[in-house]
Amino acid sequence: MINILRLMVIFCALLNSLAAISPAHAQIQALSISTLNSPMPVPTSDGQLLVYELHFFNSGSVPLRIDRIEIRGDDKHLLKAYAGSRLIKNSFMYEAKKLAQANVLELKRNMGAFVYVWLPLLKTQAAPGRLSHKIWVVSTNSDQSLATTDVIAYDLSVNPENPPVLGPPLTGNHWVAAAAISPDSYHRRSILPIDGQFYLAQRYAIDWEQMCPDGKAVHGDMHDNLNWSAFGQPVLAVADGVITKKRDSIKNNNIPPSLPSPPPGLIDTPGNYVILKVSQNGKNYYVLYAHLQPGSIRVKAGDKVKQGQVIGNLGNTGNSSAPHLHMHVTTGNDPLKSDGVPFVFEKMILQGKAKTIDDDYGLWLPPSGPDKTIEAVIPSANQVIHFSDTAQTKCPD
């Protein structure tokens, strides 16, 4: 699994080379507001979802405090408000060379902040075409004797496109969608500054980890990759497409469930990987398969593949603490220097939901609830998925 603390270390290191970013979508005084993407509605088993990030940057000398954000749809009804602890919990601040910690969202000169927006919609609720924001910003004079509050309006168009539809990336059942889409997933919060821009390639990423019917992902010595149910499983092309990149030179991490030490740099974070270009809806999408076994990749750049074709085997390489398949879809041909987009699976069987995992030790509580066929949705965090009837070979009888 990709570790959020390590990504924060990478974030701080990359800030050293990040040029000043001054978005120009909306300004009042020296505060600028933008987003990393135009949100695209994505269906889940509970209804549609809109996910995006608000980016604030203060280029002026007067500190500006963001106190409240209200979000409304086409009908002007309040969809969500961020203030107080909810605002702080769903945001972070940064300055030139480091992250900034505080219990209020106050931006001094050349400081920026991101607010993670999570808008779940009811199954009966249509996605809005536009989102209207009201943002309460407090500024004070130099001796803190006078505070002024301005309410800023910021409008954002919703992307009307449909997400790409994919086939199964794996065979078998009891696949846990670990760290899949959720408000506080470490994937959701993995914004990285690369070459002068911010990217969130992992916005909708999933770490696929397989468990057995007894609720465990590993049997025997957990420090041996071979004892993990997922290790070595075939990884499949999720659609017809073309291989654009591959890497197959990194050894497995051989002491699960520990992360490698020293930690890999940004270029080595995905471990061995393949990128598959898929064309749908008149656009190209790039599917990343990360942490693959060394020597297992069966394709090369330029190869045309068919949906269901085996492209490699699940491993434990790169910034990974245990055998799993990291998968995400982006708009660009790069593992991390690209923007993450939602995707849905054509059809799968929902077996339930794993309630918890114990510090990557592979000790899962068994799923609960009846099996249910779901179509054209993205899995939510810890949902347990049945892709096919392929028998598991590493589970106790």
mmCIF file of C-alpha atoms in Angstrom:
data_model
loop_
_atom_site.group_PDB
_atom_site.id
_atom_site.type_symbol
_atom_site.label_atom_id
_atom_site.label_comp_id
_atom_site.label_asym_id
_atom_site.label_seq_id
_atom_site.Cartn_x
_atom_site.Cartn_y
_atom_site.Cartn_z
ATOM 1 C CA MET A 1 0.000 0.000 0.000
ATOM 2 C CA ILE A 2 1.190 3.521 -0.686
ATOM 3 C CA ASN A 3 1.979 5.138 2.651
ATOM 4 C CA ILE A 4 0.542 8.630 3.220
ATOM 5 C CA LEU A 5 3.355 9.698 5.575
ATOM 6 C CA ARG A 6 5.913 8.867 2.926
ATOM 7 C CA LEU A 7 3.936 10.784 0.339
ATOM 8 C CA MET A 8 3.979 13.800 2.644
ATOM 9 C CA VAL A 9 7.774 13.529 2.821
ATOM 10 C CA ILE A 10 7.879 13.413 -0.977
ATOM 11 C CA PHE A 11 5.458 16.375 -1.077
ATOM 12 C CA CYS A 12 7.752 18.491 1.112
ATOM 13 C CA ALA A 13 10.811 17.587 -0.943
ATOM 14 C CA LEU A 14 9.087 18.471 -4.195
ATOM 15 C CA LEU A 15 7.939 21.829 -2.835
ATOM 16 C CA ASN A 16 11.587 22.913 -2.896
ATOM 17 C CA SER A 17 11.438 23.026 -6.695
ATOM 18 C CA LEU A 18 7.849 24.196 -7.076
ATOM 19 C CA ALA A 19 7.464 27.551 -8.751
ATOM 20 C CA ALA A 20 4.908 29.967 -7.330
ATOM 21 C CA ILE A 21 1.459 29.001 -8.596
ATOM 22 C CA SER A 22 -1.027 31.823 -9.058
ATOM 23 C CA PRO A 23 -4.402 30.507 -10.287
ATOM 24 C CA ALA A 24 -6.482 33.139 -12.007
ATOM 25 C CA HIS A 25 -10.019 31.801 -11.846
ATOM 26 C CA ALA A 26 -11.242 34.108 -9.112
ATOM 27 C CA GLN A 27 -9.514 36.816 -7.113
ATOM 28 C CA ILE A 28 -10.300 39.157 -4.276
ATOM 29 C CA GLN A 29 -7.391 41.188 -3.072
ATOM 30 C CA ALA A 30 -4.448 38.778 -3.345
ATOM 31 C CA LEU A 31 -6.338 35.532 -2.807
ATOM 32 C CA SER A 32 -6.693 33.302 -5.846
ATOM 33 C CA ILE A 33 -8.930 30.243 -6.107
ATOM 34 C CA SER A 34 -8.842 27.342 -8.530
ATOM 35 C CA THR A 35 -9.422 23.604 -8.779
ATOM 36 C CA LEU A 36 -7.220 20.773 -9.996
ATOM 37 C CA ASN A 37 -10.039 19.373 -12.118
ATOM 38 C CA SER A 38 -13.611 19.800 -13.204
ATOM 39 C CA PRO A 39 -15.439 17.129 -11.202
ATOM 40 C CA MET A 40 -17.044 14.261 -13.103
ATOM 41 C CA PRO A 41 -20.014 12.475 -11.496
ATOM 42 C CA VAL A 42 -19.152 8.875 -10.686
ATOM 43 C CA PRO A 43 -21.732 6.218 -9.744
ATOM 44 C CA THR A 44 -21.206 4.226 -6.546
ATOM 45 C CA SER A 45 -23.376 1.533 -4.971
ATOM 46 C CA ASP A 46 -24.922 4.291 -2.810
ATOM 47 C CA GLY A 47 -25.519 6.918 -5.497
ATOM 48 C CA GLN A 48 -23.516 9.429 -7.521
ATOM 49 C CA LEU A 49 -20.486 11.212 -6.134
ATOM 50 C CA LEU A 50 -18.593 14.410 -6.943
ATOM 51 C CA VAL A 51 -14.974 14.688 -5.810
ATOM 52 C CA TYR A 52 -12.674 17.688 -6.272
ATOM 53 C CA GLU A 53 -10.242 20.017 -4.511
ATOM 54 C CA LEU A 54 -10.353 23.774 -3.963
ATOM 55 C CA HIS A 55 -6.933 25.425 -4.152
ATOM 56 C CA PHE A 56 -6.299 28.761 -2.418
ATOM 57 C CA PHE A 57 -3.139 30.874 -2.717
ATOM 58 C CA ASN A 58 -2.362 34.192 -1.010
ATOM 59 C CA SER A 59 0.209 36.293 -2.868
ATOM 60 C CA GLY A 60 -0.340 39.394 -0.739
ATOM 61 C CA SER A 61 1.122 40.622 2.533
ATOM 62 C CA VAL A 62 -2.134 40.537 4.529
ATOM 63 C CA PRO A 63 -2.965 37.190 6.203
ATOM 64 C CA LEU A 64 -6.261 35.758 4.975
ATOM 65 C CA ARG A 65 -8.283 33.245 6.983
ATOM 66 C CA ILE A 66 -10.771 30.968 5.269
ATOM 67 C CA ASP A 67 -13.593 30.493 7.772
ATOM 68 C CA ARG A 68 -16.415 28.825 5.884
ATOM 69 C CA ILE A 69 -17.258 27.324 2.499
ATOM 70 C CA GLU A 70 -20.822 26.670 1.320
ATOM 71 C CA ILE A 71 -21.537 24.662 -1.834
ATOM 72 C CA ARG A 72 -24.819 24.728 -3.752
ATOM 73 C CA GLY A 73 -26.075 23.068 -6.922
ATOM 74 C CA ASP A 74 -28.308 24.250 -9.749
ATOM 75 C CA ASP A 75 -31.343 24.579 -7.484
ATOM 76 C CA LYS A 76 -29.356 26.712 -4.995
ATOM 77 C CA HIS A 77 -30.034 24.277 -2.143
ATOM 78 C CA LEU A 78 -27.093 23.760 0.185
ATOM 79 C CA LEU A 79 -25.190 20.581 -0.686
ATOM 80 C CA LYS A 80 -22.423 20.885 1.884
ATOM 81 C CA ALA A 81 -20.689 23.343 4.192
ATOM 82 C CA TYR A 82 -17.114 23.238 5.446
ATOM 83 C CA ALA A 83 -16.310 25.178 8.621
ATOM 84 C CA GLY A 84 -14.600 24.654 11.967
ATOM 85 C CA SER A 85 -13.239 21.161 12.549
ATOM 86 C CA ARG A 86 -14.738 19.801 9.306
ATOM 87 C CA LEU A 87 -12.829 22.416 7.316
ATOM 88 C CA ILE A 88 -9.539 21.721 9.101
ATOM 89 C CA LYS A 89 -9.945 17.942 8.859
ATOM 90 C CA ASN A 90 -10.464 18.169 5.099
ATOM 91 C CA SER A 91 -7.669 20.575 4.219
ATOM 92 C CA PHE A 92 -3.967 21.237 4.444
ATOM 93 C CA MET A 93 -1.752 24.309 4.074
ATOM 94 C CA TYR A 94 1.701 24.668 2.568
ATOM 95 C CA GLU A 95 4.390 27.289 2.157
ATOM 96 C CA ALA A 96 7.596 27.487 0.129
ATOM 97 C CA LYS A 97 9.410 24.403 1.403
ATOM 98 C CA LYS A 98 7.134 22.624 3.829
ATOM 99 C CA LEU A 99 3.646 21.774 4.970
ATOM 100 C CA ALA A 100 2.124 24.208 7.458
ATOM 101 C CA GLN A 101 0.287 23.027 10.572
ATOM 102 C CA ALA A 102 -2.442 25.072 12.253
ATOM 103 C CA ASN A 103 -5.908 24.760 13.751
ATOM 104 C CA VAL A 104 -7.245 27.514 11.490
ATOM 105 C CA LEU A 105 -6.918 27.922 7.735
ATOM 106 C CA GLU A 106 -4.977 31.195 7.781
ATOM 107 C CA LEU A 107 -2.786 31.918 4.781
ATOM 108 C CA LYS A 108 0.100 34.303 5.217
ATOM 109 C CA ARG A 109 2.036 35.707 2.269
ATOM 110 C CA ASN A 110 2.861 33.068 -0.367
ATOM 111 C CA MET A 111 1.013 30.340 1.494
ATOM 112 C CA GLY A 112 -1.475 28.021 -0.138
ATOM 113 C CA ALA A 113 -4.109 25.525 0.942
ATOM 114 C CA PHE A 114 -6.164 22.710 -0.500
ATOM 115 C CA VAL A 115 -9.661 21.788 0.658
ATOM 116 C CA TYR A 116 -10.854 18.275 -0.216
ATOM 117 C CA VAL A 117 -14.502 18.405 -1.309
ATOM 118 C CA TRP A 118 -16.662 15.289 -1.075
ATOM 119 C CA LEU A 119 -20.244 15.577 -2.370
ATOM 120 C CA PRO A 120 -22.302 12.371 -2.222
ATOM 121 C CA LEU A 121 -25.659 12.534 -3.993
ATOM 122 C CA LEU A 122 -28.738 10.426 -3.378
ATOM 123 C CA LYS A 123 -29.680 7.775 -5.935
ATOM 124 C CA THR A 124 -32.711 9.890 -6.820
ATOM 125 C CA GLN A 125 -30.653 13.079 -7.080
ATOM 126 C CA ALA A 126 -29.335 14.218 -10.470
ATOM 127 C CA ALA A 127 -25.826 15.610 -10.625
ATOM 128 C CA PRO A 128 -25.779 19.415 -10.929
ATOM 129 C CA GLY A 129 -24.369 21.047 -14.029
ATOM 130 C CA ARG A 130 -22.686 23.750 -11.988
ATOM 131 C CA LEU A 131 -21.529 24.207 -8.406
ATOM 132 C CA SER A 132 -21.752 27.590 -6.686
ATOM 133 C CA HIS A 133 -19.448 28.343 -3.766
ATOM 134 C CA LYS A 134 -19.616 31.036 -1.119
ATOM 135 C CA ILE A 135 -16.341 31.437 0.756
ATOM 136 C CA TRP A 136 -16.004 33.491 3.936
ATOM 137 C CA VAL A 137 -12.541 35.103 4.089
ATOM 138 C CA VAL A 138 -11.350 37.127 7.098
ATOM 139 C CA SER A 139 -8.508 39.653 6.796
ATOM 140 C CA THR A 140 -6.961 41.705 9.609
ATOM 141 C CA ASN A 141 -4.837 44.830 9.705
ATOM 142 C CA SER A 142 -1.203 44.745 10.830
ATOM 143 C CA ASP A 143 -1.902 45.163 14.570
ATOM 144 C CA GLN A 144 -4.843 42.712 14.548
ATOM 145 C CA SER A 145 -7.193 45.458 15.782
ATOM 146 C CA LEU A 146 -9.614 45.318 12.864
ATOM 147 C CA ALA A 147 -10.988 42.252 11.097
ATOM 148 C CA THR A 148 -12.918 42.375 7.839
ATOM 149 C CA THR A 149 -14.966 39.517 6.409
ATOM 150 C CA ASP A 150 -15.549 39.186 2.674
ATOM 151 C CA VAL A 151 -17.791 36.593 1.052
ATOM 152 C CA ILE A 152 -16.338 35.402 -2.234
ATOM 153 C CA ALA A 153 -18.370 33.712 -4.960
ATOM 154 C CA TYR A 154 -16.705 30.960 -6.970
ATOM 155 C CA ASP A 155 -18.513 28.911 -9.639
ATOM 156 C CA LEU A 156 -17.368 25.586 -11.030
ATOM 157 C CA SER A 157 -18.718 23.634 -13.997
ATOM 158 C CA VAL A 158 -19.361 19.911 -13.564
ATOM 159 C CA ASN A 159 -17.877 17.681 -16.256
ATOM 160 C CA PRO A 160 -20.874 16.076 -18.040
ATOM 161 C CA GLU A 161 -18.862 13.151 -19.452
ATOM 162 C CA ASN A 162 -19.364 9.554 -18.414
ATOM 163 C CA PRO A 163 -16.429 7.775 -16.764
ATOM 164 C CA PRO A 164 -14.658 4.991 -18.683
ATOM 165 C CA VAL A 165 -16.154 1.508 -18.270
ATOM 166 C CA LEU A 166 -13.673 -1.263 -17.461
ATOM 167 C CA GLY A 167 -13.612 -5.022 -17.158
ATOM 168 C CA PRO A 168 -12.104 -7.002 -14.252
ATOM 169 C CA PRO A 169 -8.423 -6.354 -13.441
ATOM 170 C CA LEU A 170 -8.162 -9.699 -11.604
ATOM 171 C CA THR A 171 -9.737 -13.142 -11.369
ATOM 172 C CA GLY A 172 -11.325 -14.867 -8.408
ATOM 173 C CA ASN A 173 -13.175 -13.495 -5.415
ATOM 174 C CA HIS A 174 -12.761 -11.850 -2.015
ATOM 175 C CA TRP A 175 -10.873 -8.923 -3.521
ATOM 176 C CA VAL A 176 -10.908 -6.000 -1.102
ATOM 177 C CA ALA A 177 -10.964 -2.501 -2.607
ATOM 178 C CA ALA A 178 -8.570 -1.172 0.034
ATOM 179 C CA ALA A 179 -8.137 2.608 0.231
ATOM 180 C CA ALA A 180 -10.682 2.988 -2.564
ATOM 181 C CA ILE A 181 -12.701 6.137 -2.893
ATOM 182 C CA SER A 182 -13.596 7.625 0.488
ATOM 183 C CA PRO A 183 -13.359 11.077 2.102
ATOM 184 C CA ASP A 184 -10.088 10.349 3.917
ATOM 185 C CA SER A 185 -8.375 7.652 1.849
ATOM 186 C CA TYR A 186 -4.622 8.162 1.596
ATOM 187 C CA HIS A 187 -5.043 7.927 -2.177
ATOM 188 C CA ARG A 188 -7.617 10.718 -2.106
ATOM 189 C CA ARG A 189 -5.159 12.941 -0.229
ATOM 190 C CA SER A 190 -2.026 12.270 -2.269
ATOM 191 C CA ILE A 191 -1.609 15.651 -3.977
ATOM 192 C CA LEU A 192 1.961 16.009 -5.259
ATOM 193 C CA PRO A 193 3.837 19.026 -6.692
ATOM 194 C CA ILE A 194 5.786 17.883 -9.763
ATOM 195 C CA ASP A 195 7.660 20.164 -12.181
ATOM 196 C CA GLY A 196 5.852 23.299 -11.056
ATOM 197 C CA GLN A 197 2.301 21.935 -10.957
ATOM 198 C CA PHE A 198 0.094 20.026 -8.547
ATOM 199 C CA TYR A 199 -1.220 16.594 -9.531
ATOM 200 C CA LEU A 200 -3.583 14.088 -7.943
ATOM 201 C CA ALA A 201 -3.219 10.965 -10.059
ATOM 202 C CA GLN A 202 -4.466 8.728 -7.232
ATOM 203 C CA ARG A 203 -7.771 10.531 -6.635
ATOM 204 C CA TYR A 204 -9.807 7.379 -7.436
ATOM 205 C CA ALA A 205 -7.096 4.734 -6.928
ATOM 206 C CA ILE A 206 -7.704 1.270 -5.479
ATOM 207 C CA ASP A 207 -5.325 -1.117 -3.717
ATOM 208 C CA TRP A 208 -6.650 -4.586 -4.525
ATOM 209 C CA GLU A 209 -5.818 -7.081 -1.785
ATOM 210 C CA GLN A 210 -7.246 -10.588 -1.666
ATOM 211 C CA MET A 211 -8.492 -12.293 1.462
ATOM 212 C CA CYS A 212 -9.735 -15.802 2.137
ATOM 213 C CA PRO A 213 -13.242 -16.729 3.329
ATOM 214 C CA ASP A 214 -11.918 -16.705 6.918
ATOM 215 C CA GLY A 215 -11.237 -12.979 6.579
ATOM 216 C CA LYS A 216 -7.437 -13.174 6.404
ATOM 217 C CA ALA A 217 -5.163 -12.059 3.585
ATOM 218 C CA VAL A 218 -2.163 -14.120 4.721
ATOM 219 C CA HIS A 219 -1.692 -17.574 6.243
ATOM 220 C CA GLY A 220 1.573 -18.709 7.764
ATOM 221 C CA ASP A 221 4.602 -16.452 8.085
ATOM 222 C CA MET A 222 3.337 -12.991 7.108
ATOM 223 C CA HIS A 223 6.899 -11.899 6.294
ATOM 224 C CA ASP A 224 6.937 -14.204 3.255
ATOM 225 C CA ASN A 225 5.261 -12.818 0.123
ATOM 226 C CA LEU A 226 4.328 -16.332 -1.008
ATOM 227 C CA ASN A 227 1.961 -16.736 1.943
ATOM 228 C CA TRP A 228 -0.227 -13.827 0.887
ATOM 229 C CA SER A 229 -3.311 -14.850 -1.057
ATOM 230 C CA ALA A 230 -2.906 -12.049 -3.611
ATOM 231 C CA PHE A 231 0.771 -12.622 -4.409
ATOM 232 C CA GLY A 232 1.369 -13.931 -7.915
ATOM 233 C CA GLN A 233 -2.237 -13.629 -9.078
ATOM 234 C CA PRO A 234 -2.634 -12.826 -12.803
ATOM 235 C CA VAL A 235 -3.349 -9.178 -13.629
ATOM 236 C CA LEU A 236 -5.664 -8.555 -16.585
ATOM 237 C CA ALA A 237 -6.149 -5.868 -19.201
ATOM 238 C CA VAL A 238 -9.353 -4.078 -18.223
ATOM 239 C CA ALA A 239 -10.161 -3.119 -21.821
ATOM 240 C CA ASP A 240 -8.842 -3.353 -25.361
ATOM 241 C CA GLY A 241 -5.984 -0.910 -25.701
ATOM 242 C CA VAL A 242 -2.314 -0.187 -26.282
ATOM 243 C CA ILE A 243 0.555 -0.519 -23.810
ATOM 244 C CA THR A 244 2.313 2.852 -23.562
ATOM 245 C CA LYS A 245 4.829 2.285 -20.762
ATOM 246 C CA LYS A 246 6.260 -0.470 -18.628
ATOM 247 C CA ARG A 247 8.922 -0.890 -15.976
ATOM 248 C CA ASP A 248 10.254 -4.267 -14.863
ATOM 249 C CA SER A 249 13.518 -3.758 -12.981
ATOM 250 C CA ILE A 250 12.612 -3.513 -9.282
ATOM 251 C CA LYS A 251 12.903 -6.390 -6.821
ATOM 252 C CA ASN A 252 10.052 -7.480 -4.559
ATOM 253 C CA ASN A 253 9.989 -6.097 -1.041
ATOM 254 C CA ASN A 254 10.710 -9.276 0.873
ATOM 255 C CA ILE A 255 9.692 -8.360 4.412
ATOM 256 C CA PRO A 256 5.947 -7.733 4.351
ATOM 257 C CA PRO A 257 4.155 -6.057 6.006
ATOM 258 C CA SER A 258 6.998 -3.514 6.261
ATOM 259 C CA LEU A 259 7.644 -0.679 3.846
ATOM 260 C CA PRO A 260 11.045 -0.671 2.125
ATOM 261 C CA SER A 261 13.877 1.192 3.800
ATOM 262 C CA PRO A 262 15.176 3.581 2.659
ATOM 263 C CA PRO A 263 11.901 4.729 1.105
ATOM 264 C CA PRO A 264 11.795 4.792 -2.692
ATOM 265 C CA GLY A 265 11.922 8.099 -4.510
ATOM 266 C CA LEU A 266 9.071 9.416 -6.601
ATOM 267 C CA ILE A 267 10.138 7.593 -9.766
ATOM 268 C CA ASP A 268 10.301 4.253 -7.918
ATOM 269 C CA THR A 269 7.053 4.654 -5.955
ATOM 270 C CA PRO A 270 4.936 2.561 -8.399
ATOM 271 C CA GLY A 271 7.512 -0.250 -8.457
ATOM 272 C CA ASN A 272 7.210 -2.387 -11.581
ATOM 273 C CA TYR A 273 4.285 -1.099 -13.601
ATOM 274 C CA VAL A 274 2.382 -1.114 -16.870
ATOM 275 C CA ILE A 275 0.325 1.714 -18.366
ATOM 276 C CA LEU A 276 -2.524 0.753 -20.706
ATOM 277 C CA LYS A 277 -4.058 3.398 -22.989
ATOM 278 C CA VAL A 278 -7.800 2.906 -23.388
ATOM 279 C CA SER A 279 -9.913 4.947 -25.834
ATOM 280 C CA GLN A 280 -13.522 5.587 -24.820
ATOM 281 C CA ASN A 281 -15.955 8.489 -25.165
ATOM 282 C CA GLY A 282 -13.672 10.054 -27.776
ATOM 283 C CA LYS A 283 -10.862 10.384 -25.227
ATOM 284 C CA ASN A 284 -7.740 8.525 -24.191
ATOM 285 C CA TYR A 285 -7.449 7.250 -20.629
ATOM 286 C CA TYR A 286 -4.369 5.700 -19.038
ATOM 287 C CA VAL A 287 -4.719 2.757 -16.660
ATOM 288 C CA LEU A 288 -1.833 2.215 -14.236
ATOM 289 C CA TYR A 289 -1.075 -1.231 -12.827
ATOM 290 C CA ALA A 290 1.560 -0.810 -10.096
ATOM 291 C CA HIS A 291 3.719 -2.976 -7.770
ATOM 292 C CA LEU A 292 3.896 -5.900 -10.241
ATOM 293 C CA GLN A 293 6.205 -8.886 -9.754
ATOM 294 C CA PRO A 294 9.634 -8.536 -11.352
ATOM 295 C CA GLY A 295 9.986 -10.623 -14.483
ATOM 296 C CA SER A 296 6.249 -11.225 -14.763
ATOM 297 C CA ILE A 297 5.271 -8.496 -17.226
ATOM 298 C CA ARG A 298 4.258 -10.068 -20.545
ATOM 299 C CA VAL A 299 3.788 -6.938 -22.638
ATOM 300 C CA LYS A 300 5.909 -4.081 -23.929
ATOM 301 C CA ALA A 301 5.273 -0.524 -25.082
ATOM 302 C CA GLY A 302 3.371 -0.516 -28.364
ATOM 303 C CA ASP A 303 1.673 -3.876 -27.846
ATOM 304 C CA LYS A 304 -2.043 -4.041 -28.568
ATOM 305 C CA VAL A 305 -3.923 -6.049 -25.947
ATOM 306 C CA LYS A 306 -7.426 -7.422 -25.589
ATOM 307 C CA GLN A 307 -9.667 -7.147 -22.544
ATOM 308 C CA GLY A 308 -8.964 -10.059 -20.207
ATOM 309 C CA GLN A 309 -5.432 -10.665 -21.504
ATOM 310 C CA VAL A 310 -2.856 -11.383 -18.791
ATOM 311 C CA ILE A 311 -0.300 -8.561 -18.655
ATOM 312 C CA GLY A 312 1.655 -9.544 -15.536
ATOM 313 C CA ASN A 313 1.451 -10.879 -11.998
ATOM 314 C CA LEU A 314 0.584 -9.166 -8.741
ATOM 315 C CA GLY A 315 3.647 -8.381 -6.642
ATOM 316 C CA ASN A 316 5.074 -6.237 -3.865
ATOM 317 C CA THR A 317 7.449 -3.715 -5.443
ATOM 318 C CA GLY A 318 8.015 0.010 -4.996
ATOM 319 C CA ASN A 319 6.326 1.894 -2.162
ATOM 320 C CA SER A 320 4.372 -1.154 -1.042
ATOM 321 C CA SER A 321 4.107 -2.822 2.352
ATOM 322 C CA ALA A 322 2.302 -6.006 1.276
ATOM 323 C CA PRO A 323 1.321 -7.800 -1.946
ATOM 324 C CA HIS A 324 -1.449 -5.937 -3.742
ATOM 325 C CA LEU A 325 -2.374 -4.384 -7.076
ATOM 326 C CA HIS A 326 -2.478 -0.600 -7.106
ATOM 327 C CA MET A 327 -4.710 0.586 -9.933
ATOM 328 C CA HIS A 328 -5.814 4.014 -11.068
ATOM 329 C CA VAL A 329 -6.898 5.821 -14.237
ATOM 330 C CA THR A 330 -5.598 9.205 -15.388
ATOM 331 C CA THR A 331 -5.662 11.634 -18.290
ATOM 332 C CA GLY A 332 -1.897 11.421 -18.868
ATOM 333 C CA ASN A 333 0.741 8.837 -19.733
ATOM 334 C CA ASP A 334 2.600 8.997 -16.419
ATOM 335 C CA PRO A 335 2.086 7.124 -13.122
ATOM 336 C CA LEU A 336 1.908 10.257 -10.935
ATOM 337 C CA LYS A 337 2.368 13.342 -13.144
ATOM 338 C CA SER A 338 -1.226 13.216 -14.377
ATOM 339 C CA ASP A 339 -4.773 13.863 -13.209
ATOM 340 C CA GLY A 340 -6.868 11.033 -11.782
ATOM 341 C CA VAL A 341 -10.297 10.422 -13.308
ATOM 342 C CA PRO A 342 -13.146 8.209 -12.108
ATOM 343 C CA PHE A 343 -13.872 4.845 -13.678
ATOM 344 C CA VAL A 344 -16.508 2.159 -13.254
ATOM 345 C CA PHE A 345 -16.511 -1.599 -13.656
ATOM 346 C CA GLU A 346 -18.936 -3.038 -16.170
ATOM 347 C CA LYS A 347 -20.137 -5.750 -13.810
ATOM 348 C CA MET A 348 -19.049 -7.304 -10.516
ATOM 349 C CA ILE A 349 -20.503 -9.072 -7.518
ATOM 350 C CA LEU A 350 -20.428 -7.228 -4.209
ATOM 351 C CA GLN A 351 -19.764 -9.794 -1.468
ATOM 352 C CA GLY A 352 -19.889 -7.344 1.410
ATOM 353 C CA LYS A 353 -17.489 -4.995 3.118
ATOM 354 C CA ALA A 354 -14.359 -5.638 5.143
ATOM 355 C CA LYS A 355 -14.777 -3.699 8.368
ATOM 356 C CA THR A 356 -11.124 -3.105 9.188
ATOM 357 C CA ILE A 357 -7.519 -4.038 8.532
ATOM 358 C CA ASP A 358 -4.948 -4.220 11.299
ATOM 359 C CA ASP A 359 -1.894 -2.140 10.408
ATOM 360 C CA ASP A 360 -1.295 -3.910 7.085
ATOM 361 C CA TYR A 361 -0.903 -7.283 8.817
ATOM 362 C CA GLY A 362 -3.542 -8.841 6.602
ATOM 363 C CA LEU A 363 -5.971 -9.542 9.431
ATOM 364 C CA TRP A 364 -9.386 -8.670 8.066
ATOM 365 C CA LEU A 365 -12.777 -9.071 9.611
ATOM 366 C CA PRO A 366 -14.936 -11.254 7.348
ATOM 367 C CA PRO A 367 -17.339 -9.469 5.013
ATOM 368 C CA SER A 368 -20.986 -9.359 5.865
ATOM 369 C CA GLY A 369 -24.173 -9.173 3.841
ATOM 370 C CA PRO A 370 -25.567 -11.114 0.876
ATOM 371 C CA ASP A 371 -23.831 -11.140 -2.507
ATOM 372 C CA LYS A 372 -25.209 -8.520 -4.881
ATOM 373 C CA THR A 373 -24.539 -7.956 -8.577
ATOM 374 C CA ILE A 374 -23.675 -4.337 -9.314
ATOM 375 C CA GLU A 375 -23.069 -2.719 -12.690
ATOM 376 C CA ALA A 376 -21.311 0.438 -13.873
ATOM 377 C CA VAL A 377 -20.141 1.646 -10.458
ATOM 378 C CA ILE A 378 -16.797 2.309 -8.813
ATOM 379 C CA PRO A 379 -16.106 0.278 -5.660
ATOM 380 C CA SER A 380 -16.065 2.162 -2.375
ATOM 381 C CA ALA A 381 -13.442 1.708 0.325
ATOM 382 C CA ASN A 382 -13.118 -1.864 1.635
ATOM 383 C CA GLN A 383 -15.944 -3.301 -0.433
ATOM 384 C CA VAL A 384 -15.288 -6.982 -1.155
ATOM 385 C CA ILE A 385 -15.612 -7.919 -4.825
ATOM 386 C CA HIS A 386 -16.128 -11.207 -6.686
ATOM 387 C CA PHE A 387 -14.716 -10.967 -10.225
ATOM 388 C CA SER A 388 -14.912 -14.623 -11.291
ATOM 389 C CA ASP A 389 -15.301 -18.181 -9.995
ATOM 390 C CA THR A 390 -11.570 -18.916 -10.218
ATOM 391 C CA ALA A 391 -10.663 -20.939 -7.126
ATOM 392 C CA GLN A 392 -8.337 -19.514 -4.496
ATOM 393 C CA THR A 393 -5.283 -21.725 -4.003
ATOM 394 C CA LYS A 394 -3.755 -20.258 -0.849
ATOM 395 C CA CYS A 395 -6.713 -20.482 1.511
ATOM 396 C CA PRO A 396 -7.115 -23.166 4.184
ATOM 397 C CA ASP A 397 -9.682 -25.871 3.435
#
